[in-house]
Amino acid sequence: MMHIRDLVLYEASSGLKMATGLTTSDVDFSRLQNNFDKMKVGNSTKYFNHQVAAALKVYSIQMNRPEVLTTAFFIENVAEWFKIVTSRNLQTALSRKSPADYDRTVQFLNTFRCFIFRCKVGEKAYWKPWQAAMIMATDSLLRLQRYFLDRGYDFVLLARFTQDCVENIFSQLRAKCKTPRALQVKDNLKLITIGQIMEEVANSSYSYDPKEWLVSFSDKLNTARTTVPESTIPTVHIGNYWNATNNIGTFQASEENSIYYVAGVVLRSLLNRGTICDQCIKSCTDGNRNTGDLALLTSFRDYNGNALIYINLETYVFFSALEKIFAQNIVFLQTIKYDVNTFLYNLMIKVEAKHFASCHNIKDKIVNRFIIFRLRSSSTKPAREKRYDSKSMF
């Protein structure tokens, strides 16, 4: 827990963070939480995911703390296990049509089961209930998948063996009373059954998507547009942004890795949308991956070595200039009602990028995509309505 806290505090002042899903309140482990919050899967996956593991690896190298790698190893393995046992699509399903992938997954589950069994928790090496639960769940799923695949099934979705339906019923039963008595459970169950037939239930225990506020974000800003006197718009100097010496080292080391990773994500999204071609990507990428420490986060998050894009130094300098412009103006944009897209675009489009291919106007597409991404990531998210829903992992 202290390693995760140190990571969050290390990049607390950064605009772009490696562990984007964690805030300082998330690592305040002295704060008391009720039992219902502890049971929610969303509160656990904030810490146990591949992104946090990769961020810890980068933090370990940058701060010369090799002991952090133990935490990164544990988080990475738990996150991989959770991804396998909650597979809900054909891409992550267990299937023998690809023997290599199937053997690799089964071997990981067997190894993970032994790993959890040998874990020593705390200074006195206590055995914890969660260890027994994870071992029992893994062993049961291994036997179930073998049972069905031996009988001719093409694939097995392990997430279908969870108790979501039972958890949803429990959530509804506790909606009005957190600890109902037997008679209350019986009466509430009757009401829930009638309600399911008569009307669609608005609130349920399914995983909540916290990014609904991102829909039509730019349109909402444009509807609040107003005229701003020219004197109130800050002056931004563009001239020095293209100087590589001035840009490299102006950000914290973790923030440089984040900028490099975001640049690859933006280019990947443009390529997947078909708005740019392979020639455009070739002008932005580094086939030899000679960008050194800048690509640490990207390399750790690249799960198969070919899933992410590695940009060249010129493209990194371009993106760091865009980030510098955004960081200088974010406070100003939050205090007024203004067409922020146009304002930022007019500033960012002036940054030189002579190395970009000219076939698909890639510079314009990158600027527009980067503005949308940074406005989304920097905006305050609305508070979620508190519900007493149980989302245990088993």
Short mmCIF file of C-alpha atoms in Angstrom, two decimals:
data_model
loop_
_atom_site.label_atom_id
_atom_site.label_comp_id
_atom_site.label_asym_id
_atom_site.label_seq_id
_atom_site.Cartn_x
_atom_site.Cartn_y
_atom_site.Cartn_z
CA MET A 1 0.00 0.00 0.00
CA MET A 2 2.84 2.36 0.78
CA HIS A 3 4.38 1.79 -2.65
CA ILE A 4 1.13 2.77 -4.35
CA ARG A 5 0.85 5.81 -2.11
CA ASP A 6 4.42 6.86 -2.93
CA LEU A 7 3.68 6.53 -6.65
CA VAL A 8 0.59 8.76 -6.45
CA LEU A 9 2.38 11.38 -4.36
CA TYR A 10 5.36 11.26 -6.72
CA GLU A 11 3.28 12.41 -9.68
CA ALA A 12 0.66 14.43 -7.79
CA SER A 13 1.81 17.68 -9.41
CA SER A 14 1.96 16.26 -12.95
CA GLY A 15 -0.62 17.18 -15.55
CA LEU A 16 -0.45 13.79 -17.22
CA LYS A 17 -0.05 10.85 -14.85
CA MET A 18 1.06 7.27 -15.35
CA ALA A 19 -1.51 5.96 -12.85
CA THR A 20 -4.44 8.00 -14.12
CA GLY A 21 -7.11 6.17 -12.12
CA LEU A 22 -5.66 6.95 -8.69
CA THR A 23 -5.94 10.15 -6.66
CA THR A 24 -4.52 11.19 -3.32
CA SER A 25 -7.78 10.26 -1.60
CA ASP A 26 -7.46 6.72 -3.00
CA VAL A 27 -4.14 6.23 -1.20
CA ASP A 28 -5.27 7.68 2.12
CA PHE A 29 -5.44 4.22 3.69
CA SER A 30 -6.05 5.65 7.15
CA ARG A 31 -9.52 6.72 6.04
CA LEU A 32 -12.24 4.38 7.29
CA GLN A 33 -14.41 2.62 4.71
CA ASN A 34 -17.63 0.75 5.29
CA ASN A 35 -17.94 -2.92 4.43
CA PHE A 36 -20.11 -2.28 1.39
CA ASP A 37 -17.46 -0.08 -0.24
CA LYS A 38 -14.83 -2.74 0.41
CA MET A 39 -16.90 -5.34 -1.43
CA LYS A 40 -17.20 -3.38 -4.67
CA VAL A 41 -15.08 -4.67 -7.52
CA GLY A 42 -14.59 -1.17 -8.91
CA ASN A 43 -12.80 -0.11 -5.73
CA SER A 44 -10.37 -3.02 -6.13
CA THR A 45 -9.67 -2.73 -9.84
CA LYS A 46 -8.50 0.85 -9.30
CA TYR A 47 -5.39 -0.60 -7.71
CA PHE A 48 -5.12 -3.99 -9.39
CA ASN A 49 -4.70 -3.30 -13.09
CA HIS A 50 -1.97 -3.43 -15.68
CA GLN A 51 -1.67 0.36 -15.79
CA VAL A 52 -0.74 0.67 -12.11
CA ALA A 53 1.73 -2.20 -12.41
CA ALA A 54 3.47 -0.54 -15.36
CA ALA A 55 3.55 2.80 -13.52
CA LEU A 56 5.17 1.15 -10.48
CA LYS A 57 7.87 -0.37 -12.70
CA VAL A 58 8.70 3.02 -14.17
CA TYR A 59 8.66 4.61 -10.70
CA SER A 60 11.02 1.88 -9.44
CA ILE A 61 13.55 2.68 -12.16
CA GLN A 62 13.30 6.46 -11.93
CA MET A 63 13.58 6.54 -8.13
CA ASN A 64 15.99 3.60 -7.86
CA ARG A 65 13.69 1.61 -5.59
CA PRO A 66 13.91 -2.07 -6.64
CA GLU A 67 11.66 -3.17 -3.75
CA VAL A 68 8.71 -1.58 -5.57
CA LEU A 69 9.00 -4.25 -8.26
CA THR A 70 7.58 -6.80 -5.80
CA THR A 71 4.38 -4.79 -5.54
CA ALA A 72 4.27 -4.35 -9.32
CA PHE A 73 4.69 -8.11 -9.80
CA PHE A 74 1.86 -8.89 -7.38
CA ILE A 75 -0.52 -6.34 -8.92
CA GLU A 76 0.27 -7.44 -12.45
CA ASN A 77 -0.42 -11.10 -11.67
CA VAL A 78 -3.68 -10.39 -9.83
CA ALA A 79 -4.83 -8.12 -12.67
CA GLU A 80 -4.04 -10.83 -15.26
CA TRP A 81 -5.88 -13.43 -13.19
CA PHE A 82 -8.92 -11.16 -12.86
CA LYS A 83 -8.97 -10.52 -16.63
CA ILE A 84 -9.00 -14.27 -17.32
CA VAL A 85 -11.66 -15.24 -14.77
CA THR A 86 -13.96 -12.42 -15.93
CA SER A 87 -13.68 -13.15 -19.67
CA ARG A 88 -16.88 -12.12 -21.43
CA ASN A 89 -15.91 -12.16 -25.11
CA LEU A 90 -14.30 -14.47 -27.63
CA GLN A 91 -10.98 -12.61 -27.52
CA THR A 92 -10.38 -13.58 -23.88
CA ALA A 93 -12.39 -16.84 -23.78
CA LEU A 94 -10.69 -20.17 -23.08
CA SER A 95 -10.60 -22.18 -26.30
CA ARG A 96 -8.49 -25.00 -27.69
CA LYS A 97 -8.67 -23.63 -31.21
CA SER A 98 -5.41 -21.85 -30.38
CA PRO A 99 -3.43 -24.48 -28.43
CA ALA A 100 -0.56 -22.11 -27.64
CA ASP A 101 -2.84 -19.45 -26.09
CA TYR A 102 -4.86 -22.09 -24.25
CA ASP A 103 -1.78 -23.77 -22.76
CA ARG A 104 -0.35 -20.39 -21.78
CA THR A 105 -3.55 -19.40 -19.97
CA VAL A 106 -3.93 -22.72 -18.15
CA GLN A 107 -0.27 -22.67 -17.14
CA PHE A 108 -0.68 -19.14 -15.76
CA LEU A 109 -3.73 -20.17 -13.69
CA ASN A 110 -1.87 -23.16 -12.26
CA THR A 111 1.16 -21.04 -11.45
CA PHE A 112 -0.98 -18.30 -9.97
CA ARG A 113 -2.74 -20.81 -7.71
CA CYS A 114 0.62 -21.94 -6.30
CA PHE A 115 1.78 -18.34 -6.01
CA ILE A 116 -1.22 -17.34 -3.87
CA PHE A 117 -0.81 -20.47 -1.74
CA ARG A 118 2.79 -19.56 -0.92
CA CYS A 119 2.13 -15.87 -0.21
CA LYS A 120 3.04 -14.74 3.29
CA VAL A 121 0.76 -11.94 4.46
CA GLY A 122 2.09 -9.56 7.09
CA GLU A 123 5.10 -9.90 9.35
CA LYS A 124 3.63 -12.97 11.07
CA ALA A 125 2.74 -14.64 7.78
CA TYR A 126 -0.97 -15.08 8.47
CA TRP A 127 -3.18 -17.12 6.18
CA LYS A 128 -5.97 -14.86 4.87
CA PRO A 129 -9.48 -15.78 3.68
CA TRP A 130 -8.90 -14.09 0.33
CA GLN A 131 -6.10 -16.58 -0.38
CA ALA A 132 -8.46 -19.53 0.12
CA ALA A 133 -11.12 -17.79 -1.98
CA MET A 134 -8.77 -17.15 -4.92
CA ILE A 135 -7.39 -20.69 -4.83
CA MET A 136 -10.87 -22.22 -4.67
CA ALA A 137 -12.13 -20.02 -7.51
CA THR A 138 -9.11 -20.81 -9.70
CA ASP A 139 -9.30 -24.54 -9.03
CA SER A 140 -13.04 -24.63 -9.75
CA LEU A 141 -12.68 -22.72 -13.02
CA LEU A 142 -9.85 -24.96 -14.19
CA ARG A 143 -11.96 -28.06 -13.62
CA LEU A 144 -15.07 -26.50 -15.18
CA GLN A 145 -13.34 -25.36 -18.36
CA ARG A 146 -11.75 -28.79 -18.78
CA TYR A 147 -15.14 -30.47 -18.24
CA PHE A 148 -16.87 -28.45 -20.96
CA LEU A 149 -14.03 -28.37 -23.50
CA ASP A 150 -13.58 -32.16 -23.22
CA ARG A 151 -17.24 -32.51 -24.18
CA GLY A 152 -16.92 -30.61 -27.45
CA TYR A 153 -17.59 -27.00 -26.53
CA ASP A 154 -15.70 -24.52 -28.70
CA PHE A 155 -14.98 -22.03 -25.93
CA VAL A 156 -15.76 -21.20 -22.30
CA LEU A 157 -16.54 -17.74 -20.92
CA LEU A 158 -15.38 -17.94 -17.33
CA ALA A 159 -17.30 -14.82 -16.32
CA ARG A 160 -20.55 -16.77 -16.74
CA PHE A 161 -19.74 -18.71 -13.57
CA THR A 162 -19.88 -15.62 -11.35
CA GLN A 163 -22.69 -14.82 -8.93
CA ASP A 164 -23.74 -11.53 -10.51
CA CYS A 165 -27.41 -12.49 -10.60
CA VAL A 166 -27.36 -13.29 -6.87
CA GLU A 167 -25.45 -10.09 -6.10
CA ASN A 168 -28.00 -8.05 -8.05
CA ILE A 169 -30.83 -9.51 -5.97
CA PHE A 170 -28.93 -8.74 -2.77
CA SER A 171 -28.38 -5.17 -3.95
CA GLN A 172 -32.07 -4.62 -4.51
CA LEU A 173 -32.99 -6.24 -1.19
CA ARG A 174 -30.67 -3.85 0.65
CA ALA A 175 -31.74 -0.75 -1.27
CA LYS A 176 -33.95 0.51 1.57
CA CYS A 177 -32.32 -1.29 4.47
CA LYS A 178 -28.67 -2.32 4.58
CA THR A 179 -29.27 -5.18 7.01
CA PRO A 180 -32.85 -6.42 6.46
CA ARG A 181 -34.53 -9.02 8.63
CA ALA A 182 -35.91 -12.25 7.21
CA LEU A 183 -39.44 -10.90 6.89
CA GLN A 184 -38.15 -7.75 5.17
CA VAL A 185 -36.21 -9.88 2.69
CA LYS A 186 -39.34 -11.88 1.90
CA ASP A 187 -41.51 -8.78 1.42
CA ASN A 188 -38.87 -6.92 -0.60
CA LEU A 189 -38.38 -9.92 -2.86
CA LYS A 190 -42.08 -9.89 -3.71
CA LEU A 191 -41.97 -6.17 -4.49
CA ILE A 192 -38.85 -6.57 -6.64
CA THR A 193 -40.47 -9.40 -8.61
CA ILE A 194 -43.55 -7.30 -9.34
CA GLY A 195 -41.40 -4.28 -10.16
CA GLN A 196 -39.35 -6.22 -12.69
CA ILE A 197 -42.51 -7.09 -14.57
CA MET A 198 -44.21 -3.69 -14.42
CA GLU A 199 -41.30 -1.32 -14.96
CA GLU A 200 -37.63 -1.35 -15.92
CA VAL A 201 -35.35 -0.99 -12.91
CA ALA A 202 -33.33 2.21 -13.21
CA ASN A 203 -30.60 1.24 -10.74
CA SER A 204 -28.86 -2.10 -10.65
CA SER A 205 -25.63 -3.61 -9.38
CA TYR A 206 -23.90 -3.79 -12.73
CA SER A 207 -20.57 -2.02 -13.10
CA TYR A 208 -21.12 1.68 -13.45
CA ASP A 209 -19.49 3.54 -16.33
CA PRO A 210 -18.08 6.74 -14.80
CA LYS A 211 -17.40 8.36 -18.18
CA GLU A 212 -20.94 9.17 -19.27
CA TRP A 213 -20.12 12.83 -18.73
CA LEU A 214 -17.68 12.60 -21.67
CA VAL A 215 -20.50 12.27 -24.20
CA SER A 216 -20.75 15.45 -26.30
CA PHE A 217 -18.25 17.18 -24.01
CA SER A 218 -17.21 19.70 -26.65
CA ASP A 219 -20.82 20.48 -27.57
CA LYS A 220 -21.64 21.27 -23.95
CA LEU A 221 -18.74 23.70 -23.80
CA ASN A 222 -19.77 25.38 -27.05
CA THR A 223 -23.33 25.93 -25.81
CA ALA A 224 -21.90 28.00 -22.95
CA ARG A 225 -19.87 30.17 -25.33
CA THR A 226 -19.63 33.88 -24.65
CA THR A 227 -17.59 36.75 -25.98
CA VAL A 228 -14.30 37.28 -24.20
CA PRO A 229 -12.34 40.54 -24.49
CA GLU A 230 -9.04 40.06 -26.28
CA SER A 231 -7.22 41.62 -23.34
CA THR A 232 -8.23 38.73 -21.07
CA ILE A 233 -6.77 36.04 -23.32
CA PRO A 234 -3.25 35.16 -22.14
CA THR A 235 -0.30 35.60 -24.45
CA VAL A 236 1.41 32.32 -25.33
CA HIS A 237 4.87 32.30 -26.86
CA ILE A 238 5.19 29.62 -29.52
CA GLY A 239 8.71 30.27 -30.72
CA ASN A 240 10.65 28.03 -28.31
CA TYR A 241 8.39 24.99 -28.50
CA TRP A 242 10.19 23.34 -31.38
CA ASN A 243 13.58 23.40 -29.70
CA ALA A 244 14.19 19.83 -28.56
CA THR A 245 16.67 20.92 -25.91
CA ASN A 246 14.08 23.19 -24.32
CA ASN A 247 11.36 20.54 -24.31
CA ILE A 248 13.21 17.46 -23.07
CA GLY A 249 13.63 17.71 -19.33
CA THR A 250 11.04 20.47 -18.80
CA PHE A 251 8.59 17.91 -17.43
CA GLN A 252 8.92 15.48 -14.55
CA ALA A 253 10.29 12.11 -15.63
CA SER A 254 6.96 10.36 -15.04
CA GLU A 255 5.13 13.06 -17.01
CA GLU A 256 7.51 12.63 -19.95
CA ASN A 257 6.63 8.93 -20.03
CA SER A 258 2.94 9.81 -19.91
CA ILE A 259 3.25 12.26 -22.80
CA TYR A 260 5.10 9.64 -24.84
CA TYR A 261 2.40 7.04 -24.10
CA VAL A 262 -0.47 9.45 -24.87
CA ALA A 263 1.15 10.33 -28.19
CA GLY A 264 1.16 6.66 -29.18
CA VAL A 265 -2.46 6.27 -28.10
CA VAL A 266 -3.54 9.28 -30.17
CA LEU A 267 -1.74 7.97 -33.27
CA ARG A 268 -3.18 4.49 -32.76
CA SER A 269 -6.72 5.88 -32.53
CA LEU A 270 -6.25 7.87 -35.74
CA LEU A 271 -4.86 4.82 -37.51
CA ASN A 272 -7.74 2.62 -36.34
CA ARG A 273 -10.25 5.18 -37.57
CA GLY A 274 -8.65 5.12 -41.01
CA THR A 275 -8.01 8.88 -41.06
CA ILE A 276 -4.26 8.46 -41.59
CA CYS A 277 -2.19 5.99 -43.57
CA ASP A 278 0.89 3.86 -42.91
CA GLN A 279 3.09 6.58 -44.41
CA CYS A 280 1.79 9.04 -41.83
CA ILE A 281 2.55 6.60 -39.02
CA LYS A 282 6.02 5.91 -40.40
CA SER A 283 6.87 9.62 -40.24
CA CYS A 284 5.95 9.69 -36.54
CA THR A 285 7.29 6.40 -35.25
CA ASP A 286 10.65 4.98 -34.32
CA GLY A 287 11.09 1.45 -35.60
CA ASN A 288 14.23 0.90 -33.55
CA ARG A 289 12.69 2.29 -30.33
CA ASN A 290 15.73 4.45 -29.61
CA THR A 291 13.88 6.93 -27.37
CA GLY A 292 15.31 5.39 -24.20
CA ASP A 293 13.79 6.34 -20.87
CA LEU A 294 10.91 8.18 -22.53
CA ALA A 295 9.41 4.86 -23.63
CA LEU A 296 9.62 3.04 -20.30
CA LEU A 297 5.89 3.28 -19.54
CA THR A 298 4.94 2.34 -23.09
CA SER A 299 7.22 -0.70 -23.09
CA PHE A 300 5.86 -1.93 -19.74
CA ARG A 301 2.26 -1.48 -20.88
CA ASP A 302 2.90 -3.16 -24.22
CA TYR A 303 1.62 -6.62 -23.30
CA ASN A 304 2.79 -8.40 -26.48
CA GLY A 305 5.55 -6.11 -27.78
CA ASN A 306 3.52 -4.92 -30.77
CA ALA A 307 0.29 -3.52 -29.30
CA LEU A 308 1.43 0.09 -28.83
CA ILE A 309 3.08 2.70 -31.03
CA TYR A 310 6.60 3.94 -30.27
CA ILE A 311 7.05 7.51 -31.52
CA ASN A 312 10.27 9.18 -32.59
CA LEU A 313 11.94 12.05 -30.77
CA GLU A 314 10.56 14.75 -33.09
CA THR A 315 6.99 13.59 -32.48
CA TYR A 316 7.58 13.54 -28.72
CA VAL A 317 8.82 17.14 -28.86
CA PHE A 318 5.69 18.11 -30.79
CA PHE A 319 3.38 16.49 -28.23
CA SER A 320 5.31 17.98 -25.31
CA ALA A 321 4.77 21.41 -26.88
CA LEU A 322 1.03 20.74 -27.08
CA GLU A 323 1.00 19.68 -23.44
CA LYS A 324 2.92 22.80 -22.45
CA ILE A 325 0.36 25.01 -24.20
CA PHE A 326 -2.51 23.20 -22.53
CA ALA A 327 -0.90 23.39 -19.07
CA GLN A 328 -0.34 27.13 -19.44
CA ASN A 329 -3.97 27.81 -20.34
CA ILE A 330 -6.01 25.30 -18.36
CA VAL A 331 -6.57 27.64 -15.40
CA PHE A 332 -7.67 30.44 -17.72
CA LEU A 333 -10.10 28.16 -19.57
CA GLN A 334 -11.74 26.97 -16.35
CA THR A 335 -12.63 30.48 -15.21
CA ILE A 336 -14.55 31.67 -18.30
CA LYS A 337 -17.16 30.45 -20.75
CA TYR A 338 -15.41 30.29 -24.08
CA ASP A 339 -15.02 28.18 -27.21
CA VAL A 340 -12.00 26.39 -25.77
CA ASN A 341 -11.56 24.05 -28.73
CA THR A 342 -11.03 26.90 -31.16
CA PHE A 343 -8.88 28.82 -28.70
CA LEU A 344 -6.53 25.90 -28.06
CA TYR A 345 -6.49 24.86 -31.71
CA ASN A 346 -5.35 28.31 -32.81
CA LEU A 347 -2.44 28.08 -30.39
CA MET A 348 -1.41 24.48 -30.95
CA ILE A 349 -1.60 24.50 -34.72
CA LYS A 350 1.25 27.04 -34.77
CA VAL A 351 3.70 24.48 -33.36
CA GLU A 352 6.00 23.36 -36.17
CA ALA A 353 6.08 19.72 -37.22
CA LYS A 354 8.14 19.52 -40.40
CA HIS A 355 8.73 15.77 -40.10
CA PHE A 356 5.04 14.85 -40.50
CA ALA A 357 3.94 13.34 -43.80
CA SER A 358 1.80 15.69 -45.88
CA CYS A 359 -0.57 13.16 -47.42
CA HIS A 360 -3.39 13.25 -44.82
CA ASN A 361 -2.85 16.50 -42.91
CA ILE A 362 -1.85 14.52 -39.84
CA LYS A 363 -0.87 17.56 -37.82
CA ASP A 364 -4.40 18.97 -37.87
CA LYS A 365 -5.90 15.61 -36.86
CA ILE A 366 -3.43 15.16 -34.00
CA VAL A 367 -4.12 18.61 -32.59
CA ASN A 368 -7.89 18.12 -32.64
CA ARG A 369 -7.64 14.68 -31.09
CA PHE A 370 -5.20 15.84 -28.40
CA ILE A 371 -7.45 18.77 -27.42
CA ILE A 372 -10.45 16.49 -26.94
CA PHE A 373 -8.39 14.02 -24.92
CA ARG A 374 -6.89 16.64 -22.58
CA LEU A 375 -10.21 18.43 -22.02
CA ARG A 376 -11.76 15.13 -21.02
CA SER A 377 -8.93 14.03 -18.76
CA SER A 378 -8.67 17.37 -16.94
CA SER A 379 -12.36 17.96 -16.27
CA THR A 380 -13.97 17.33 -12.90
CA LYS A 381 -16.01 14.16 -12.86
CA PRO A 382 -19.46 14.25 -11.25
CA ALA A 383 -19.99 12.45 -7.98
CA ARG A 384 -21.72 9.14 -8.26
CA GLU A 385 -24.96 8.64 -6.36
CA LYS A 386 -24.22 6.38 -3.42
CA ARG A 387 -25.94 3.03 -3.56
CA TYR A 388 -25.62 0.08 -1.25
CA ASP A 389 -24.82 -2.41 -3.95
CA SER A 390 -22.59 -5.39 -3.35
CA LYS A 391 -20.04 -6.31 -5.99
CA SER A 392 -17.90 -9.00 -4.52
CA MET A 393 -15.38 -10.69 -6.78
CA PHE A 394 -16.69 -14.16 -6.00
#
